[in-house]
PDB file of C-alpha atoms in Angstrom:
ATOM      1  CA  UNK A   1      36.204  55.750 193.270  1.00  0.00           C
ATOM      2  CA  UNK A   2      35.541  58.672 195.837  1.00  0.00           C
ATOM      3  CA  UNK A   3      32.537  61.041 195.019  1.00  0.00           C
ATOM      4  CA  UNK A   4      33.131  64.521 195.893  1.00  0.00           C
ATOM      5  CA  UNK A   5      29.736  65.473 197.187  1.00  0.00           C
ATOM      6  CA  UNK A   6      30.176  69.329 196.276  1.00  0.00           C
ATOM      7  CA  UNK A   7      31.383  69.140 192.990  1.00  0.00           C
ATOM      8  CA  UNK A   8      29.520  65.526 191.721  1.00  0.00           C
ATOM      9  CA  UNK A   9      26.576  66.444 193.382  1.00  0.00           C
ATOM     10  CA  UNK A  10      25.674  69.816 194.084  1.00  0.00           C
ATOM     11  CA  UNK A  11      27.180  71.646 191.349  1.00  0.00           C
ATOM     12  CA  UNK A  12      26.283  69.054 188.428  1.00  0.00           C
ATOM     13  CA  UNK A  13      22.875  68.492 190.161  1.00  0.00           C
ATOM     14  CA  UNK A  14      22.239  72.305 190.124  1.00  0.00           C
ATOM     15  CA  UNK A  15      23.695  72.763 186.759  1.00  0.00           C
ATOM     16  CA  UNK A  16      21.457  69.756 185.492  1.00  0.00           C
ATOM     17  CA  UNK A  17      18.258  71.372 187.266  1.00  0.00           C
ATOM     18  CA  UNK A  18      18.747  74.991 185.461  1.00  0.00           C
ATOM     19  CA  UNK A  19      19.057  73.193 182.272  1.00  0.00           C
ATOM     20  CA  UNK A  20      15.955  71.450 182.728  1.00  0.00           C
ATOM     21  CA  UNK A  21      14.225  74.475 183.952  1.00  0.00           C
ATOM     22  CA  UNK A  22      15.540  76.646 181.156  1.00  0.00           C
ATOM     23  CA  UNK A  23      14.145  73.760 178.351  1.00  0.00           C
ATOM     24  CA  UNK A  24      10.706  73.611 179.992  1.00  0.00           C
ATOM     25  CA  UNK A  25      10.336  77.228 180.258  1.00  0.00           C
ATOM     26  CA  UNK A  26      11.519  77.698 176.630  1.00  0.00           C
ATOM     27  CA  UNK A  27       8.308  75.681 175.802  1.00  0.00           C
ATOM     28  CA  UNK A  28       5.588  76.353 178.505  1.00  0.00           C
ATOM     29  CA  UNK A  29       6.139  80.579 178.649  1.00  0.00           C
ATOM     30  CA  UNK A  30       5.718  81.051 174.994  1.00  0.00           C
ATOM     31  CA  UNK A  31       2.637  78.968 174.835  1.00  0.00           C
ATOM     32  CA  UNK A  32       1.186  80.496 178.069  1.00  0.00           C
ATOM     33  CA  UNK A  33       1.360  84.077 176.524  1.00  0.00           C
ATOM     34  CA  UNK A  34       0.032  83.032 173.542  1.00  0.00           C
ATOM     35  CA  UNK A  35      -3.131  81.311 175.108  1.00  0.00           C
ATOM     36  CA  UNK A  36      -3.674  84.000 177.597  1.00  0.00           C
ATOM     37  CA  UNK A  37      -3.533  86.709 174.619  1.00  0.00           C
ATOM     38  CA  UNK A  38      -6.116  84.637 172.707  1.00  0.00           C
ATOM     39  CA  UNK A  39      -7.953  84.386 175.977  1.00  0.00           C
ATOM     40  CA  UNK A  40      -8.636  87.907 175.848  1.00  0.00           C
ATOM     41  CA  UNK A  41      -9.754  87.975 172.577  1.00  0.00           C
ATOM     42  CA  UNK A  42     -12.676  86.479 171.071  1.00  0.00           C
ATOM     43  CA  UNK A  43     -10.877  83.350 169.705  1.00  0.00           C
ATOM     44  CA  UNK A  44     -11.323  81.014 172.679  1.00  0.00           C
ATOM     45  CA  UNK A  45     -14.782  81.938 172.877  1.00  0.00           C
ATOM     46  CA  UNK A  46     -15.306  80.642 169.345  1.00  0.00           C
ATOM     47  CA  UNK A  47     -13.525  77.570 169.771  1.00  0.00           C
ATOM     48  CA  UNK A  48     -15.044  76.625 173.159  1.00  0.00           C
ATOM     49  CA  UNK A  49     -18.491  76.950 171.771  1.00  0.00           C
ATOM     50  CA  UNK A  50     -17.836  74.830 168.930  1.00  0.00           C
ATOM     51  CA  UNK A  51     -15.621  72.338 170.603  1.00  0.00           C
ATOM     52  CA  UNK A  52     -18.480  72.221 173.739  1.00  0.00           C
ATOM     53  CA  UNK A  53     -20.288  69.099 172.525  1.00  0.00           C
ATOM     54  CA  UNK A  54     -16.987  67.180 172.094  1.00  0.00           C
ATOM     55  CA  UNK A  55     -15.628  68.117 175.455  1.00  0.00           C
ATOM     56  CA  UNK A  56     -18.568  67.290 177.223  1.00  0.00           C
ATOM     57  CA  UNK A  57     -18.064  63.630 176.730  1.00  0.00           C
ATOM     58  CA  UNK A  58     -15.336  63.896 178.717  1.00  0.00           C
ATOM     59  CA  UNK A  59     -16.655  65.924 181.400  1.00  0.00           C
ATOM     60  CA  UNK A  60     -14.791  69.166 179.970  1.00  0.00           C
ATOM     61  CA  UNK A  61     -15.605  72.560 178.706  1.00  0.00           C
ATOM     62  CA  UNK A  62     -15.304  73.496 175.187  1.00  0.00           C
ATOM     63  CA  UNK A  63     -12.027  75.805 176.291  1.00  0.00           C
ATOM     64  CA  UNK A  64     -10.343  72.331 177.345  1.00  0.00           C
ATOM     65  CA  UNK A  65      -9.807  71.732 173.352  1.00  0.00           C
ATOM     66  CA  UNK A  66      -6.998  74.632 173.468  1.00  0.00           C
ATOM     67  CA  UNK A  67      -4.813  72.431 175.788  1.00  0.00           C
ATOM     68  CA  UNK A  68      -5.618  69.097 174.104  1.00  0.00           C
ATOM     69  CA  UNK A  69      -4.573  70.146 170.568  1.00  0.00           C
ATOM     70  CA  UNK A  70      -1.602  72.317 171.702  1.00  0.00           C
ATOM     71  CA  UNK A  71      -0.504  69.130 173.676  1.00  0.00           C
ATOM     72  CA  UNK A  72      -1.113  66.667 170.880  1.00  0.00           C
ATOM     73  CA  UNK A  73       0.625  68.799 168.495  1.00  0.00           C
ATOM     74  CA  UNK A  74       3.559  70.114 170.176  1.00  0.00           C
ATOM     75  CA  UNK A  75       4.009  68.106 173.476  1.00  0.00           C
ATOM     76  CA  UNK A  76       3.234  67.576 177.037  1.00  0.00           C
ATOM     77  CA  UNK A  77       4.968  70.649 178.152  1.00  0.00           C
ATOM     78  CA  UNK A  78       3.286  73.012 175.417  1.00  0.00           C
ATOM     79  CA  UNK A  79      -0.113  71.472 176.733  1.00  0.00           C
ATOM     80  CA  UNK A  80       0.538  72.580 180.342  1.00  0.00           C
ATOM     81  CA  UNK A  81       1.678  75.723 179.484  1.00  0.00           C
ATOM     82  CA  UNK A  82      -1.835  76.311 177.588  1.00  0.00           C
ATOM     83  CA  UNK A  83      -3.688  74.728 180.645  1.00  0.00           C
ATOM     84  CA  UNK A  84      -1.833  76.746 182.889  1.00  0.00           C
ATOM     85  CA  UNK A  85      -3.156  79.814 181.017  1.00  0.00           C
ATOM     86  CA  UNK A  86      -6.914  79.054 181.001  1.00  0.00           C
ATOM     87  CA  UNK A  87      -8.922  78.826 184.480  1.00  0.00           C
ATOM     88  CA  UNK A  88      -9.811  74.962 185.145  1.00  0.00           C
ATOM     89  CA  UNK A  89     -10.901  72.827 188.046  1.00  0.00           C
ATOM     90  CA  UNK A  90      -8.710  70.550 189.344  1.00  0.00           C
ATOM     91  CA  UNK A  91     -11.178  67.772 188.098  1.00  0.00           C
ATOM     92  CA  UNK A  92     -10.712  69.311 184.454  1.00  0.00           C
ATOM     93  CA  UNK A  93      -6.871  69.313 184.985  1.00  0.00           C
ATOM     94  CA  UNK A  94      -6.777  66.103 185.779  1.00  0.00           C
ATOM     95  CA  UNK A  95      -9.392  64.361 182.992  1.00  0.00           C
ATOM     96  CA  UNK A  96      -6.882  66.656 180.533  1.00  0.00           C
ATOM     97  CA  UNK A  97      -3.674  65.048 181.993  1.00  0.00           C
ATOM     98  CA  UNK A  98      -4.900  61.434 181.628  1.00  0.00           C
ATOM     99  CA  UNK A  99      -5.759  62.336 178.289  1.00  0.00           C
ATOM    100  CA  UNK A 100      -2.735  63.824 177.405  1.00  0.00           C
ATOM    101  CA  UNK A 101      -0.757  61.374 179.118  1.00  0.00           C
ATOM    102  CA  UNK A 102      -1.630  58.696 176.100  1.00  0.00           C
ATOM    103  CA  UNK A 103      -2.019  61.443 173.182  1.00  0.00           C
ATOM    104  CA  UNK A 104       0.713  63.910 173.067  1.00  0.00           C
ATOM    105  CA  UNK A 105       3.557  65.135 170.533  1.00  0.00           C
ATOM    106  CA  UNK A 106       1.580  63.232 167.841  1.00  0.00           C
ATOM    107  CA  UNK A 107       3.898  64.569 165.014  1.00  0.00           C
ATOM    108  CA  UNK A 108       7.227  64.008 166.447  1.00  0.00           C
ATOM    109  CA  UNK A 109       6.294  60.693 167.829  1.00  0.00           C
ATOM    110  CA  UNK A 110       4.513  59.362 165.217  1.00  0.00           C
ATOM    111  CA  UNK A 111       7.590  60.101 163.002  1.00  0.00           C
ATOM    112  CA  UNK A 112      10.015  58.366 165.363  1.00  0.00           C
ATOM    113  CA  UNK A 113       7.412  55.007 165.080  1.00  0.00           C
ATOM    114  CA  UNK A 114       7.739  55.298 161.381  1.00  0.00           C
ATOM    115  CA  UNK A 115      11.579  55.323 161.360  1.00  0.00           C
ATOM    116  CA  UNK A 116      11.125  51.904 163.187  1.00  0.00           C
ATOM    117  CA  UNK A 117       8.808  50.614 160.814  1.00  0.00           C
ATOM    118  CA  UNK A 118       5.152  51.189 162.212  1.00  0.00           C
ATOM    119  CA  UNK A 119       2.584  52.377 160.457  1.00  0.00           C
ATOM    120  CA  UNK A 120       1.804  55.693 161.464  1.00  0.00           C
ATOM    121  CA  UNK A 121      -2.238  56.071 161.036  1.00  0.00           C
ATOM    122  CA  UNK A 122      -2.803  53.103 163.565  1.00  0.00           C
ATOM    123  CA  UNK A 123      -0.573  54.782 165.923  1.00  0.00           C
ATOM    124  CA  UNK A 124      -2.357  57.947 165.968  1.00  0.00           C
ATOM    125  CA  UNK A 125      -5.743  56.546 165.675  1.00  0.00           C
ATOM    126  CA  UNK A 126      -4.747  54.251 169.044  1.00  0.00           C
ATOM    127  CA  UNK A 127      -3.358  56.988 171.109  1.00  0.00           C
ATOM    128  CA  UNK A 128      -6.169  59.369 170.267  1.00  0.00           C
ATOM    129  CA  UNK A 129      -8.887  56.537 170.838  1.00  0.00           C
ATOM    130  CA  UNK A 130      -7.109  55.698 174.452  1.00  0.00           C
ATOM    131  CA  UNK A 131      -7.338  59.204 175.039  1.00  0.00           C
ATOM    132  CA  UNK A 132     -10.756  59.749 174.607  1.00  0.00           C
ATOM    133  CA  UNK A 133     -11.847  56.388 175.956  1.00  0.00           C
ATOM    134  CA  UNK A 134      -9.662  57.149 179.261  1.00  0.00           C
ATOM    135  CA  UNK A 135     -10.979  60.751 179.199  1.00  0.00           C
ATOM    136  CA  UNK A 136     -14.685  59.413 179.683  1.00  0.00           C
ATOM    137  CA  UNK A 137     -13.722  56.597 182.056  1.00  0.00           C
ATOM    138  CA  UNK A 138     -12.195  59.637 184.595  1.00  0.00           C
ATOM    139  CA  UNK A 139     -15.096  61.782 183.979  1.00  0.00           C
ATOM    140  CA  UNK A 140     -17.483  58.915 185.011  1.00  0.00           C
ATOM    141  CA  UNK A 141     -14.852  58.108 188.233  1.00  0.00           C
ATOM    142  CA  UNK A 142     -14.696  61.263 189.438  1.00  0.00           C
TER     143      UNK A 142
END
């Protein structure tokens, strides 16, 4: 089987890359704008002050609760959009990335696990528990 480099590799690869970029942009850009808008209002400050004691366990500011909640409810890409909309240090982004790697898109992924017969609540608690423990551990290591 002969491979047509231009059509099979370049054209198809470019189309696939653009499709993935469009798919990600449809999630990241709206979340980025919403969080940026909220950041210009007192809303983020209210949430941050309320969440500061809990977030400090993982060495994060209260504002970190926004991308963590968005990522847990919607998915990783939405969480990334929220992270990008608020100023965080590299260290804080690293901690949030580790936490979101364990716990993201909880409603969708829990529904999928329930379809195969796994109870949802233990899955959610395990994933959130791993996220919290990993956030605390990474905070202590960095």
